[in-house]
XYZ file of C-alpha atoms in Angstrom:
324
model
C 27.069 -31.874 -62.877
C 23.080 -30.114 -61.945
C 20.518 -31.030 -61.667
C 17.048 -28.551 -61.507
C 13.031 -30.553 -61.206
C 10.868 -27.470 -61.973
C 7.361 -27.384 -61.981
C 6.555 -24.030 -62.998
C 7.774 -21.380 -65.613
C 8.527 -18.743 -61.848
C 10.686 -21.557 -61.404
C 11.967 -21.952 -64.219
C 12.820 -18.070 -64.165
C 14.565 -17.978 -61.315
C 16.749 -20.829 -61.719
C 17.759 -19.884 -65.141
C 18.795 -16.324 -63.429
C 21.026 -17.435 -61.345
C 22.646 -19.841 -63.888
C 23.152 -17.512 -66.180
C 24.864 -15.395 -63.761
C 26.989 -18.293 -62.732
C 27.696 -18.265 -66.466
C 26.447 -22.217 -66.223
C 27.135 -23.521 -69.864
C 23.286 -25.791 -70.850
C 25.934 -28.804 -71.194
C 26.529 -28.748 -67.650
C 22.324 -28.556 -66.310
C 19.759 -31.635 -66.750
C 16.502 -29.982 -65.833
C 12.693 -32.608 -64.473
C 9.156 -31.492 -63.906
C 7.265 -33.431 -61.066
C 8.665 -36.806 -59.487
C 11.138 -37.331 -61.440
C 14.624 -38.227 -60.635
C 18.061 -37.301 -62.495
C 20.571 -40.232 -62.675
C 22.927 -37.062 -61.369
C 20.644 -36.878 -58.734
C 23.315 -37.616 -56.242
C 25.070 -34.570 -57.538
C 22.689 -32.592 -57.554
C 23.143 -28.278 -55.978
C 21.384 -26.380 -54.836
C 19.773 -23.008 -56.015
C 22.085 -20.811 -53.339
C 25.107 -22.733 -53.652
C 24.581 -21.234 -57.278
C 24.321 -18.346 -56.893
C 27.456 -18.782 -54.506
C 29.910 -18.998 -57.762
C 29.466 -15.366 -58.510
C 29.256 -12.335 -55.679
C 26.629 -10.336 -54.626
C 28.389 -7.244 -56.799
C 29.494 -8.284 -58.820
C 26.449 -10.011 -61.101
C 25.784 -9.749 -64.258
C 21.960 -7.892 -65.127
C 20.296 -10.611 -67.405
C 17.696 -9.230 -69.708
C 15.385 -11.218 -72.293
C 13.388 -9.877 -74.710
C 9.970 -9.307 -74.681
C 8.810 -11.048 -77.311
C 11.075 -14.434 -75.721
C 9.975 -13.996 -72.358
C 6.527 -14.004 -73.966
C 7.755 -17.573 -76.023
C 8.804 -18.810 -72.878
C 5.001 -18.221 -70.307
C 3.688 -20.356 -73.348
C 6.206 -22.501 -74.034
C 6.318 -23.708 -70.497
C 2.643 -25.070 -70.832
C 3.636 -28.131 -72.725
C 3.186 -31.107 -71.713
C 7.004 -32.104 -71.704
C 10.278 -31.667 -69.211
C 12.982 -30.979 -72.046
C 11.016 -27.542 -72.692
C 12.642 -26.540 -69.891
C 15.984 -27.768 -71.541
C 14.997 -25.298 -74.771
C 14.090 -22.997 -73.259
C 17.748 -22.339 -71.011
C 19.742 -23.423 -73.944
C 17.842 -19.582 -76.373
C 17.524 -17.507 -72.687
C 21.603 -18.730 -73.014
C 22.328 -17.434 -76.865
C 19.967 -14.616 -75.905
C 22.576 -14.160 -72.877
C 25.881 -14.819 -74.759
C 25.651 -14.827 -78.601
C 22.673 -12.614 -79.966
C 19.077 -10.989 -78.797
C 17.566 -10.698 -82.338
C 18.267 -14.896 -82.371
C 14.595 -15.319 -81.173
C 13.399 -13.971 -84.777
C 15.692 -16.287 -86.254
C 13.183 -19.078 -87.687
C 16.163 -21.593 -88.302
C 17.948 -21.762 -84.696
C 16.553 -25.488 -84.473
C 15.371 -24.407 -80.816
C 14.082 -21.489 -82.047
C 11.852 -23.658 -83.672
C 11.261 -26.461 -81.028
C 10.376 -23.825 -78.900
C 7.527 -22.137 -80.761
C 6.330 -25.149 -82.508
C 5.553 -25.851 -78.017
C 4.083 -23.151 -78.479
C 1.929 -23.096 -80.940
C 0.785 -26.774 -79.583
C 0.557 -24.491 -76.012
C -1.751 -22.402 -78.159
C -4.024 -24.684 -80.234
C -5.417 -25.826 -76.966
C -5.972 -23.336 -74.746
C -8.347 -23.043 -77.799
C -10.099 -25.731 -77.215
C -10.287 -25.610 -73.895
C -12.052 -22.170 -74.680
C -14.513 -23.974 -76.709
C -15.230 -27.141 -75.400
C -15.924 -27.122 -71.713
C -19.173 -27.889 -70.218
C -19.964 -26.534 -67.246
C -22.989 -28.341 -64.921
C -24.993 -26.673 -63.731
C -25.424 -27.951 -60.066
C -26.988 -26.853 -56.440
C -24.539 -26.368 -54.247
C -25.900 -29.412 -51.691
C -24.262 -31.065 -54.576
C -20.041 -30.602 -53.366
C -19.509 -32.366 -51.112
C -19.344 -35.711 -53.233
C -17.350 -34.341 -56.105
C -15.013 -31.794 -54.646
C -13.133 -31.894 -50.982
C -14.591 -29.913 -47.867
C -12.157 -26.835 -48.292
C -12.345 -25.905 -52.152
C -16.505 -26.738 -51.122
C -16.609 -23.801 -48.245
C -14.518 -21.215 -50.964
C -17.214 -21.356 -53.210
C -19.722 -20.062 -50.662
C -18.091 -17.702 -49.734
C -19.633 -14.072 -51.583
C -23.128 -16.116 -51.356
C -25.999 -14.533 -49.215
C -27.260 -18.615 -47.279
C -25.025 -21.702 -46.680
C -25.473 -22.300 -50.669
C -29.215 -24.249 -49.829
C -31.161 -23.055 -51.343
C -30.979 -23.445 -54.369
C -27.702 -21.801 -55.666
C -25.972 -22.672 -58.632
C -22.712 -23.510 -59.012
C -21.554 -24.905 -62.374
C -18.672 -27.432 -62.347
C -16.669 -28.447 -65.445
C -14.452 -31.747 -66.545
C -11.812 -31.287 -68.714
C -8.175 -33.248 -70.020
C -6.294 -30.517 -71.806
C -3.181 -31.654 -72.996
C -1.224 -29.493 -71.506
C -0.403 -27.546 -68.954
C -2.792 -24.729 -68.905
C -5.700 -24.808 -66.172
C -3.538 -21.857 -64.488
C -3.056 -19.305 -67.792
C -6.963 -19.718 -68.768
C -7.863 -19.245 -65.612
C -8.632 -15.620 -65.816
C -10.235 -16.502 -69.425
C -12.404 -18.244 -67.147
C -12.474 -15.338 -64.249
C -13.563 -12.085 -66.760
C -15.803 -14.252 -69.267
C -18.014 -15.735 -65.904
C -17.749 -13.518 -63.174
C -21.273 -13.661 -61.796
C -20.993 -17.285 -61.814
C -19.482 -19.490 -58.812
C -17.786 -22.047 -60.649
C -15.204 -24.533 -60.827
C -12.756 -26.643 -63.120
C -11.690 -30.106 -62.229
C -8.601 -32.056 -64.524
C -6.363 -34.063 -64.261
C -3.929 -31.573 -63.356
C -4.791 -28.550 -62.233
C -8.216 -27.962 -60.808
C -9.326 -23.803 -59.576
C -11.509 -21.853 -58.607
C -14.127 -18.978 -58.503
C -16.269 -17.402 -55.727
C -16.965 -14.033 -58.320
C -13.790 -12.563 -56.457
C -10.884 -15.240 -55.980
C -9.612 -18.363 -58.107
C -7.699 -20.525 -56.006
C -5.748 -22.765 -57.542
C -5.787 -26.258 -56.649
C -3.522 -30.316 -57.055
C -5.329 -31.903 -60.152
C -8.194 -35.108 -59.555
C -10.145 -38.187 -60.791
C -13.344 -37.267 -63.404
C -15.698 -36.771 -60.086
C -18.878 -39.558 -60.754
C -22.600 -38.594 -61.728
C -21.366 -35.357 -62.788
C -24.297 -35.007 -64.778
C -25.773 -31.977 -65.682
C -30.925 -32.230 -65.809
C -30.356 -29.452 -68.554
C -27.767 -30.953 -70.798
C -31.117 -33.070 -72.273
C -33.128 -29.594 -73.381
C -28.743 -28.895 -75.128
C -29.538 -31.248 -77.117
C -33.086 -30.855 -77.849
C -32.024 -27.575 -79.216
C -28.319 -28.420 -80.793
C -30.401 -31.623 -82.524
C -33.008 -28.886 -84.215
C -30.215 -26.226 -85.154
C -28.178 -28.901 -87.075
C -27.646 -28.734 -91.092
C -27.146 -32.197 -92.372
C -26.776 -30.793 -95.779
C -23.410 -28.341 -94.374
C -22.385 -31.478 -92.716
C -18.081 -32.371 -93.607
C -16.993 -35.236 -91.031
C -13.558 -34.718 -92.074
C -14.043 -30.480 -91.479
C -16.047 -31.137 -88.717
C -13.578 -33.310 -86.829
C -10.673 -31.210 -87.404
C -12.315 -28.476 -85.042
C -13.567 -30.677 -82.801
C -11.836 -33.935 -82.464
C -12.653 -37.076 -81.558
C -11.088 -37.036 -77.546
C -13.110 -33.741 -76.377
C -16.198 -36.270 -77.409
C -16.481 -38.143 -74.495
C -16.714 -34.788 -72.383
C -18.981 -33.000 -74.614
C -22.843 -33.821 -73.982
C -24.028 -32.949 -77.654
C -21.787 -35.809 -78.840
C -23.779 -38.435 -78.196
C -26.312 -37.358 -80.714
C -22.836 -37.009 -84.091
C -23.274 -40.782 -84.866
C -27.298 -41.106 -85.079
C -27.149 -37.265 -86.917
C -24.220 -37.554 -88.981
C -26.065 -41.063 -90.461
C -29.442 -39.243 -91.018
C -27.925 -37.000 -92.619
C -27.870 -38.091 -96.207
C -31.330 -39.168 -95.510
C -32.364 -36.036 -94.514
C -31.042 -34.043 -96.896
C -32.535 -36.449 -99.905
C -36.248 -34.972 -98.226
C -34.899 -31.317 -98.059
C -34.711 -32.193 -101.812
C -37.637 -33.424 -102.146
C -39.843 -30.529 -100.383
C -41.808 -27.906 -101.948
C -39.391 -24.730 -102.927
C -40.011 -22.392 -100.570
C -39.813 -19.278 -102.772
C -36.847 -17.091 -102.842
C -38.047 -13.285 -102.974
C -40.724 -14.321 -99.849
C -38.902 -12.250 -97.393
C -38.583 -8.954 -100.290
C -41.859 -9.378 -100.653
C -42.770 -9.388 -96.998
C -40.569 -6.396 -96.668
C -42.192 -4.278 -99.508
C -46.021 -4.799 -97.873
C -44.312 -3.374 -94.541
C -42.965 -0.119 -96.596
C -46.298 -0.101 -98.050
C -47.774 -0.506 -95.045
C -46.352 2.035 -93.995
C -46.032 4.210 -96.664
C -50.109 4.688 -96.608
C -49.840 5.444 -92.991
C -47.623 8.490 -93.409
C -50.048 9.534 -96.274
C -53.181 8.640 -94.338
C -51.480 11.027 -90.684
C -50.345 14.640 -93.513
C -53.478 14.106 -95.929
C -55.194 14.688 -91.478
C -52.677 17.698 -91.241
C -53.806 19.369 -93.795
C -56.850 19.266 -92.593
C -57.291 20.794 -89.911
C -54.132 23.221 -90.662
C -57.100 24.545 -92.950
C -60.193 24.277 -91.265
C -61.667 27.737 -89.788
C -60.659 28.696 -86.408
C -63.623 28.217 -83.895
C -64.594 31.078 -82.297
């Protein structure tokens, strides 16, 4: 029995390639992640030992369909170490049975891998939508992150960060291990800002030129932005009680994310007041439905009148006798 502890898709791919070349079947391998320990750990073998099982000149080429690689990269972010076993079984089937099995929607491993990838993709979508940055001065950072990360963020600023430059700090709690995979998205979207996203699993920092990943951390105390008051005022002003569909809202914005959303503090009150506010809207005098139509018609008539006046003046000038 072989045991491998891997924490990233790159590590798994390196192990899987050697294991496939040595024709080690999925039943002979136990996979783990993080600080997990195997019942078979005394029998664990190094990757070099696996590589030595096959002479260098006789190692078979290992190639995988693009669809599998894309699926595996996403499923590898799933928060459960069983993913490595599922992906290796799929790779084994692709290498030794059929390269078309990745499209077989009745295969049990394809089903599990696709479900994992789907869950990860949903979590990535939520992180893109629900990360809320706090606009802070650089002088606030030492109380939130370590000195090494502060120095990294200070690169590419004009001074030492004490003259009012902003750094945007966010806290998020993803369901899966998606921070590294999403880092390029945030770097591209907020490329002109200094920012960091802190999570329990992994943190990412951007200084307008480079991305840096670091181990996760606990939520910093006192992470608050004075601009959140303005954001909540804006959110409250655009909230339309007549369009409230509470179940649909919680489907799109599950309650587990509310604790890190400033505007979520308003939701219980806004939901409670929705019926009364909607009734009041119905009782108010109706706004004429053709108000905009009449306004645009008046603007067009004014424009025609200006054009007619200009044309009349042009004709008067052209018909006037020339001056000597």
